[in-house]
Amino acid sequence: MFGVIVSGRPVLTDVQTISQTQFAFTLPATPSFSHLVVFLLPGTELPPDTAAAVYVQLPGSPEFKLLGAIANEKPSAIFKVNNKAIGIYSIINDDDAMADESAAAPLSNGAAGNVMLGISVEPAALVAENLAQMKAQAAQPSSGLELVKRPLGSSPVPPKVLAQRIIKNAFNFLASFAGNGPGGSEVVPLKSFQDWWAKFEKRIERDPGFLERGDDD
């Protein structure tokens, strides 16, 4: 159902089935790499209103961290993986992941063990929510992946408040795209989340301080 490509290595399709909705790949940490591609195999489709969340567990780490997701509307994505254990997902723009390879140090040649890649088929709305939360966490200055540049002299906004504002912004945008799913539940196409993020990034570029002010769309 899924395939993985690590630069310089054969294509991997021998996925380990953990359950009906959970899958895993084992990737040797050596030789070093900094990018990988996850994709749906040709002729394969996910169930309606679902997406495949991609997680990574690096050598020596007990936890899996969310990298991003793929879906029927986005059947492949390129991800950065480095020694700091946080992958920067590129579901919105694959070109971002290929820009300046030196910006993210690859997994060290001295890293022992394996990189575990987990794939979980989940409701698309839940995946979109988790991606929004991941983006909010990445926006925190301490992460080194700051999305929002705080105006000089302004007071820092607590990370929880900043995350709430980003999620609220996403909810307000995505609410208009909600449709009826199985059992009458509301579902949102993953592409709508992609459209929201593209719009959100543009606003950040135009007005970096709008989240700190608590402005709404």
mmCIF file of C-alpha atoms in Angstrom:
data_model
loop_
_atom_site.group_PDB
_atom_site.id
_atom_site.type_symbol
_atom_site.label_atom_id
_atom_site.label_comp_id
_atom_site.label_asym_id
_atom_site.label_seq_id
_atom_site.Cartn_x
_atom_site.Cartn_y
_atom_site.Cartn_z
ATOM 1 C CA MET A 1 0.000 0.000 0.000
ATOM 2 C CA PHE A 2 2.891 2.366 0.821
ATOM 3 C CA GLY A 3 6.397 2.873 -0.473
ATOM 4 C CA VAL A 4 9.443 4.731 0.847
ATOM 5 C CA ILE A 5 12.458 6.164 -0.949
ATOM 6 C CA VAL A 6 15.694 7.142 0.785
ATOM 7 C CA SER A 7 18.187 8.820 -1.521
ATOM 8 C CA GLY A 8 20.822 6.380 -2.760
ATOM 9 C CA ARG A 9 18.898 3.309 -1.599
ATOM 10 C CA PRO A 10 16.484 0.899 -3.301
ATOM 11 C CA VAL A 11 12.767 1.704 -3.190
ATOM 12 C CA LEU A 12 11.146 0.097 -0.138
ATOM 13 C CA THR A 13 7.726 -1.536 -0.422
ATOM 14 C CA ASP A 14 8.115 -4.302 2.188
ATOM 15 C CA VAL A 15 5.962 -2.582 4.761
ATOM 16 C CA GLN A 16 5.288 -4.280 8.091
ATOM 17 C CA THR A 17 1.586 -4.449 8.902
ATOM 18 C CA ILE A 18 0.966 -3.661 12.563
ATOM 19 C CA SER A 19 -2.834 -3.525 12.279
ATOM 20 C CA GLN A 20 -5.440 -2.782 9.616
ATOM 21 C CA THR A 21 -4.615 0.912 9.889
ATOM 22 C CA GLN A 22 -1.010 0.946 11.131
ATOM 23 C CA PHE A 23 2.131 0.163 9.160
ATOM 24 C CA ALA A 24 5.887 0.481 9.674
ATOM 25 C CA PHE A 25 9.182 0.587 7.790
ATOM 26 C CA THR A 26 12.593 -0.088 9.316
ATOM 27 C CA LEU A 27 15.333 2.121 7.857
ATOM 28 C CA PRO A 28 19.014 1.608 8.810
ATOM 29 C CA ALA A 29 20.402 4.880 10.153
ATOM 30 C CA THR A 30 23.603 4.392 8.162
ATOM 31 C CA PRO A 31 24.664 5.519 5.655
ATOM 32 C CA SER A 32 23.393 8.946 6.644
ATOM 33 C CA PHE A 33 20.406 10.601 5.004
ATOM 34 C CA SER A 34 18.395 13.768 5.531
ATOM 35 C CA HIS A 35 15.379 13.324 3.264
ATOM 36 C CA LEU A 36 12.933 10.564 2.538
ATOM 37 C CA VAL A 37 9.851 10.195 0.370
ATOM 38 C CA VAL A 38 6.651 8.421 1.418
ATOM 39 C CA PHE A 39 4.091 7.586 -1.255
ATOM 40 C CA LEU A 40 1.008 5.538 -2.056
ATOM 41 C CA LEU A 41 1.746 2.657 -4.394
ATOM 42 C CA PRO A 42 0.239 2.963 -7.894
ATOM 43 C CA GLY A 43 -3.370 1.811 -7.970
ATOM 44 C CA THR A 44 -3.696 2.216 -4.211
ATOM 45 C CA GLU A 45 -6.194 4.544 -2.540
ATOM 46 C CA LEU A 46 -6.917 5.298 1.084
ATOM 47 C CA PRO A 47 -10.472 4.856 2.402
ATOM 48 C CA PRO A 48 -12.706 7.905 1.867
ATOM 49 C CA ASP A 49 -12.214 10.809 4.290
ATOM 50 C CA THR A 50 -8.943 9.447 5.654
ATOM 51 C CA ALA A 51 -5.287 10.411 5.416
ATOM 52 C CA ALA A 52 -2.048 8.607 6.235
ATOM 53 C CA ALA A 53 -0.161 10.295 9.075
ATOM 54 C CA VAL A 54 3.605 9.697 8.927
ATOM 55 C CA TYR A 55 5.627 9.362 12.138
ATOM 56 C CA VAL A 56 9.341 8.810 12.806
ATOM 57 C CA GLN A 57 11.266 7.296 15.691
ATOM 58 C CA LEU A 58 14.995 8.029 15.629
ATOM 59 C CA PRO A 59 17.689 5.800 17.154
ATOM 60 C CA GLY A 60 17.817 6.188 20.914
ATOM 61 C CA SER A 61 14.435 7.928 21.111
ATOM 62 C CA PRO A 62 11.485 6.180 22.808
ATOM 63 C CA GLU A 63 8.807 8.189 21.015
ATOM 64 C CA PHE A 64 7.419 8.655 17.545
ATOM 65 C CA LYS A 65 7.146 12.207 16.234
ATOM 66 C CA LEU A 66 4.735 13.393 13.579
ATOM 67 C CA LEU A 67 6.364 14.279 10.264
ATOM 68 C CA GLY A 68 3.285 15.017 8.189
ATOM 69 C CA ALA A 69 0.824 13.128 6.025
ATOM 70 C CA ILE A 70 -0.143 11.923 2.591
ATOM 71 C CA ALA A 71 -3.618 11.440 1.176
ATOM 72 C CA ASN A 72 -5.428 10.525 -2.011
ATOM 73 C CA GLU A 73 -5.233 14.208 -2.992
ATOM 74 C CA LYS A 74 -1.510 14.266 -2.112
ATOM 75 C CA PRO A 75 -0.210 10.715 -2.721
ATOM 76 C CA SER A 76 3.443 11.506 -1.977
ATOM 77 C CA ALA A 77 5.517 13.881 0.140
ATOM 78 C CA ILE A 78 9.168 14.599 0.886
ATOM 79 C CA PHE A 79 10.244 14.852 4.511
ATOM 80 C CA LYS A 80 13.378 16.114 6.261
ATOM 81 C CA VAL A 81 14.780 13.923 9.013
ATOM 82 C CA ASN A 82 17.687 14.955 11.242
ATOM 83 C CA ASN A 83 19.403 14.238 14.532
ATOM 84 C CA LYS A 84 17.159 16.695 16.389
ATOM 85 C CA ALA A 85 14.284 14.261 15.893
ATOM 86 C CA ILE A 86 11.871 16.853 14.505
ATOM 87 C CA GLY A 87 11.058 16.375 10.870
ATOM 88 C CA ILE A 88 9.748 19.338 8.915
ATOM 89 C CA TYR A 89 6.859 18.030 6.879
ATOM 90 C CA SER A 90 6.415 19.211 3.339
ATOM 91 C CA ILE A 91 2.846 18.237 2.567
ATOM 92 C CA ILE A 92 2.180 21.828 1.500
ATOM 93 C CA ASN A 93 5.210 22.382 -0.710
ATOM 94 C CA ASP A 94 7.643 19.618 -1.574
ATOM 95 C CA ASP A 95 10.152 22.181 -2.852
ATOM 96 C CA ASP A 96 10.671 23.371 0.721
ATOM 97 C CA ALA A 97 12.078 20.008 1.689
ATOM 98 C CA MET A 98 14.613 20.036 -1.102
ATOM 99 C CA ALA A 99 15.852 23.576 -0.471
ATOM 100 C CA ASP A 100 19.325 23.949 1.039
ATOM 101 C CA GLU A 101 20.170 20.458 2.207
ATOM 102 C CA SER A 102 22.842 21.882 4.496
ATOM 103 C CA ALA A 103 20.176 23.650 6.580
ATOM 104 C CA ALA A 104 19.264 20.395 8.307
ATOM 105 C CA ALA A 105 22.107 18.161 9.432
ATOM 106 C CA PRO A 106 21.509 14.586 8.249
ATOM 107 C CA LEU A 107 21.410 11.635 10.555
ATOM 108 C CA SER A 108 25.006 11.183 11.670
ATOM 109 C CA ASN A 109 27.156 8.470 10.150
ATOM 110 C CA GLY A 110 27.818 7.474 13.736
ATOM 111 C CA ALA A 111 24.151 6.984 14.604
ATOM 112 C CA ALA A 112 23.550 3.378 15.594
ATOM 113 C CA GLY A 113 20.408 1.366 15.112
ATOM 114 C CA ASN A 114 17.413 1.934 12.873
ATOM 115 C CA VAL A 115 15.030 4.717 12.027
ATOM 116 C CA MET A 116 11.455 3.500 12.463
ATOM 117 C CA LEU A 117 8.886 5.028 10.134
ATOM 118 C CA GLY A 118 5.284 4.600 11.210
ATOM 119 C CA ILE A 119 2.240 5.205 9.001
ATOM 120 C CA SER A 120 -1.223 5.440 10.516
ATOM 121 C CA VAL A 121 -4.433 5.722 8.486
ATOM 122 C CA GLU A 122 -6.642 8.126 10.428
ATOM 123 C CA PRO A 123 -9.686 10.357 9.828
ATOM 124 C CA ALA A 124 -8.630 13.260 7.620
ATOM 125 C CA ALA A 125 -10.072 15.823 10.027
ATOM 126 C CA LEU A 126 -7.989 14.415 12.894
ATOM 127 C CA VAL A 127 -4.837 14.419 10.768
ATOM 128 C CA ALA A 128 -5.481 18.042 9.761
ATOM 129 C CA GLU A 129 -5.932 19.007 13.425
ATOM 130 C CA ASN A 130 -2.696 17.265 14.441
ATOM 131 C CA LEU A 131 -0.814 18.952 11.605
ATOM 132 C CA ALA A 132 -2.141 22.325 12.733
ATOM 133 C CA GLN A 133 -0.943 21.621 16.271
ATOM 134 C CA MET A 134 2.460 20.571 14.936
ATOM 135 C CA LYS A 135 2.732 23.813 12.989
ATOM 136 C CA ALA A 136 1.777 25.735 16.123
ATOM 137 C CA GLN A 137 4.531 24.012 18.097
ATOM 138 C CA ALA A 138 7.006 24.723 15.303
ATOM 139 C CA ALA A 139 6.074 28.407 15.591
ATOM 140 C CA GLN A 140 7.438 28.568 19.132
ATOM 141 C CA PRO A 141 10.810 30.420 19.227
ATOM 142 C CA SER A 142 12.410 27.675 21.297
ATOM 143 C CA SER A 143 11.888 25.152 18.499
ATOM 144 C CA GLY A 144 14.283 26.899 16.147
ATOM 145 C CA LEU A 145 11.562 26.742 13.494
ATOM 146 C CA GLU A 146 9.903 30.055 14.245
ATOM 147 C CA LEU A 147 7.155 30.964 11.792
ATOM 148 C CA VAL A 148 6.017 34.151 13.452
ATOM 149 C CA LYS A 149 8.614 36.880 13.943
ATOM 150 C CA ARG A 150 7.738 38.898 17.009
ATOM 151 C CA PRO A 151 7.876 42.677 16.462
ATOM 152 C CA LEU A 152 10.764 44.355 18.271
ATOM 153 C CA GLY A 153 9.798 45.502 21.765
ATOM 154 C CA SER A 154 6.533 43.557 21.951
ATOM 155 C CA SER A 155 5.709 41.155 24.781
ATOM 156 C CA PRO A 156 6.012 37.432 24.050
ATOM 157 C CA VAL A 157 2.729 35.549 23.734
ATOM 158 C CA PRO A 158 2.492 32.320 25.771
ATOM 159 C CA PRO A 159 2.948 29.318 23.454
ATOM 160 C CA LYS A 160 -0.456 27.911 24.462
ATOM 161 C CA VAL A 161 -2.206 31.126 23.433
ATOM 162 C CA LEU A 162 -0.292 31.254 20.147
ATOM 163 C CA ALA A 163 -1.231 27.635 19.406
ATOM 164 C CA GLN A 164 -4.887 28.339 20.212
ATOM 165 C CA ARG A 165 -4.922 31.286 17.818
ATOM 166 C CA ILE A 166 -3.379 29.292 14.984
ATOM 167 C CA ILE A 167 -5.848 26.450 15.497
ATOM 168 C CA LYS A 168 -8.745 28.941 15.690
ATOM 169 C CA ASN A 169 -7.572 30.524 12.449
ATOM 170 C CA ALA A 170 -7.496 27.090 10.812
ATOM 171 C CA PHE A 171 -10.901 26.128 12.208
ATOM 172 C CA ASN A 172 -12.543 29.315 10.959
ATOM 173 C CA PHE A 173 -11.181 28.701 7.460
ATOM 174 C CA LEU A 174 -11.870 24.952 7.319
ATOM 175 C CA ALA A 175 -15.392 25.113 8.762
ATOM 176 C CA SER A 176 -16.816 26.242 5.434
ATOM 177 C CA PHE A 177 -15.392 23.151 3.716
ATOM 178 C CA ALA A 178 -16.882 20.620 6.148
ATOM 179 C CA GLY A 179 -19.097 17.956 4.623
ATOM 180 C CA ASN A 180 -21.038 14.974 5.848
ATOM 181 C CA GLY A 181 -19.107 11.782 6.418
ATOM 182 C CA PRO A 182 -20.053 8.286 7.590
ATOM 183 C CA GLY A 183 -22.551 8.298 10.418
ATOM 184 C CA GLY A 184 -23.328 11.972 9.910
ATOM 185 C CA SER A 185 -19.925 13.113 11.190
ATOM 186 C CA GLU A 186 -18.360 16.237 9.718
ATOM 187 C CA VAL A 187 -15.241 15.754 7.592
ATOM 188 C CA VAL A 188 -12.858 18.213 5.933
ATOM 189 C CA PRO A 189 -10.829 17.381 2.782
ATOM 190 C CA LEU A 190 -7.106 17.387 3.457
ATOM 191 C CA LYS A 191 -6.639 19.686 0.448
ATOM 192 C CA SER A 192 -8.622 22.335 2.314
ATOM 193 C CA PHE A 193 -5.986 22.235 5.054
ATOM 194 C CA GLN A 194 -3.291 22.665 2.416
ATOM 195 C CA ASP A 195 -5.152 25.701 1.028
ATOM 196 C CA TRP A 196 -5.475 27.156 4.535
ATOM 197 C CA TRP A 197 -1.756 26.752 5.235
ATOM 198 C CA ALA A 198 -0.792 28.441 1.948
ATOM 199 C CA LYS A 199 -3.106 31.360 2.837
ATOM 200 C CA PHE A 200 -1.791 31.429 6.420
ATOM 201 C CA GLU A 201 1.848 31.576 5.280
ATOM 202 C CA LYS A 202 1.099 34.508 2.984
ATOM 203 C CA ARG A 203 -0.535 36.421 5.827
ATOM 204 C CA ILE A 204 2.450 35.737 8.092
ATOM 205 C CA GLU A 205 4.667 37.238 5.398
ATOM 206 C CA ARG A 206 2.449 40.330 5.098
ATOM 207 C CA ASP A 207 1.771 40.847 8.798
ATOM 208 C CA PRO A 208 4.030 38.814 11.152
ATOM 209 C CA GLY A 209 2.392 40.206 14.294
ATOM 210 C CA PHE A 210 -1.260 39.470 13.593
ATOM 211 C CA LEU A 211 -1.325 36.350 15.794
ATOM 212 C CA GLU A 212 0.203 38.195 18.741
ATOM 213 C CA ARG A 213 -2.489 40.849 18.405
ATOM 214 C CA GLY A 214 -5.168 38.163 18.263
ATOM 215 C CA ASP A 215 -6.541 39.420 14.946
ATOM 216 C CA ASP A 216 -9.135 37.255 13.221
ATOM 217 C CA ASP A 217 -9.613 36.846 9.506
#
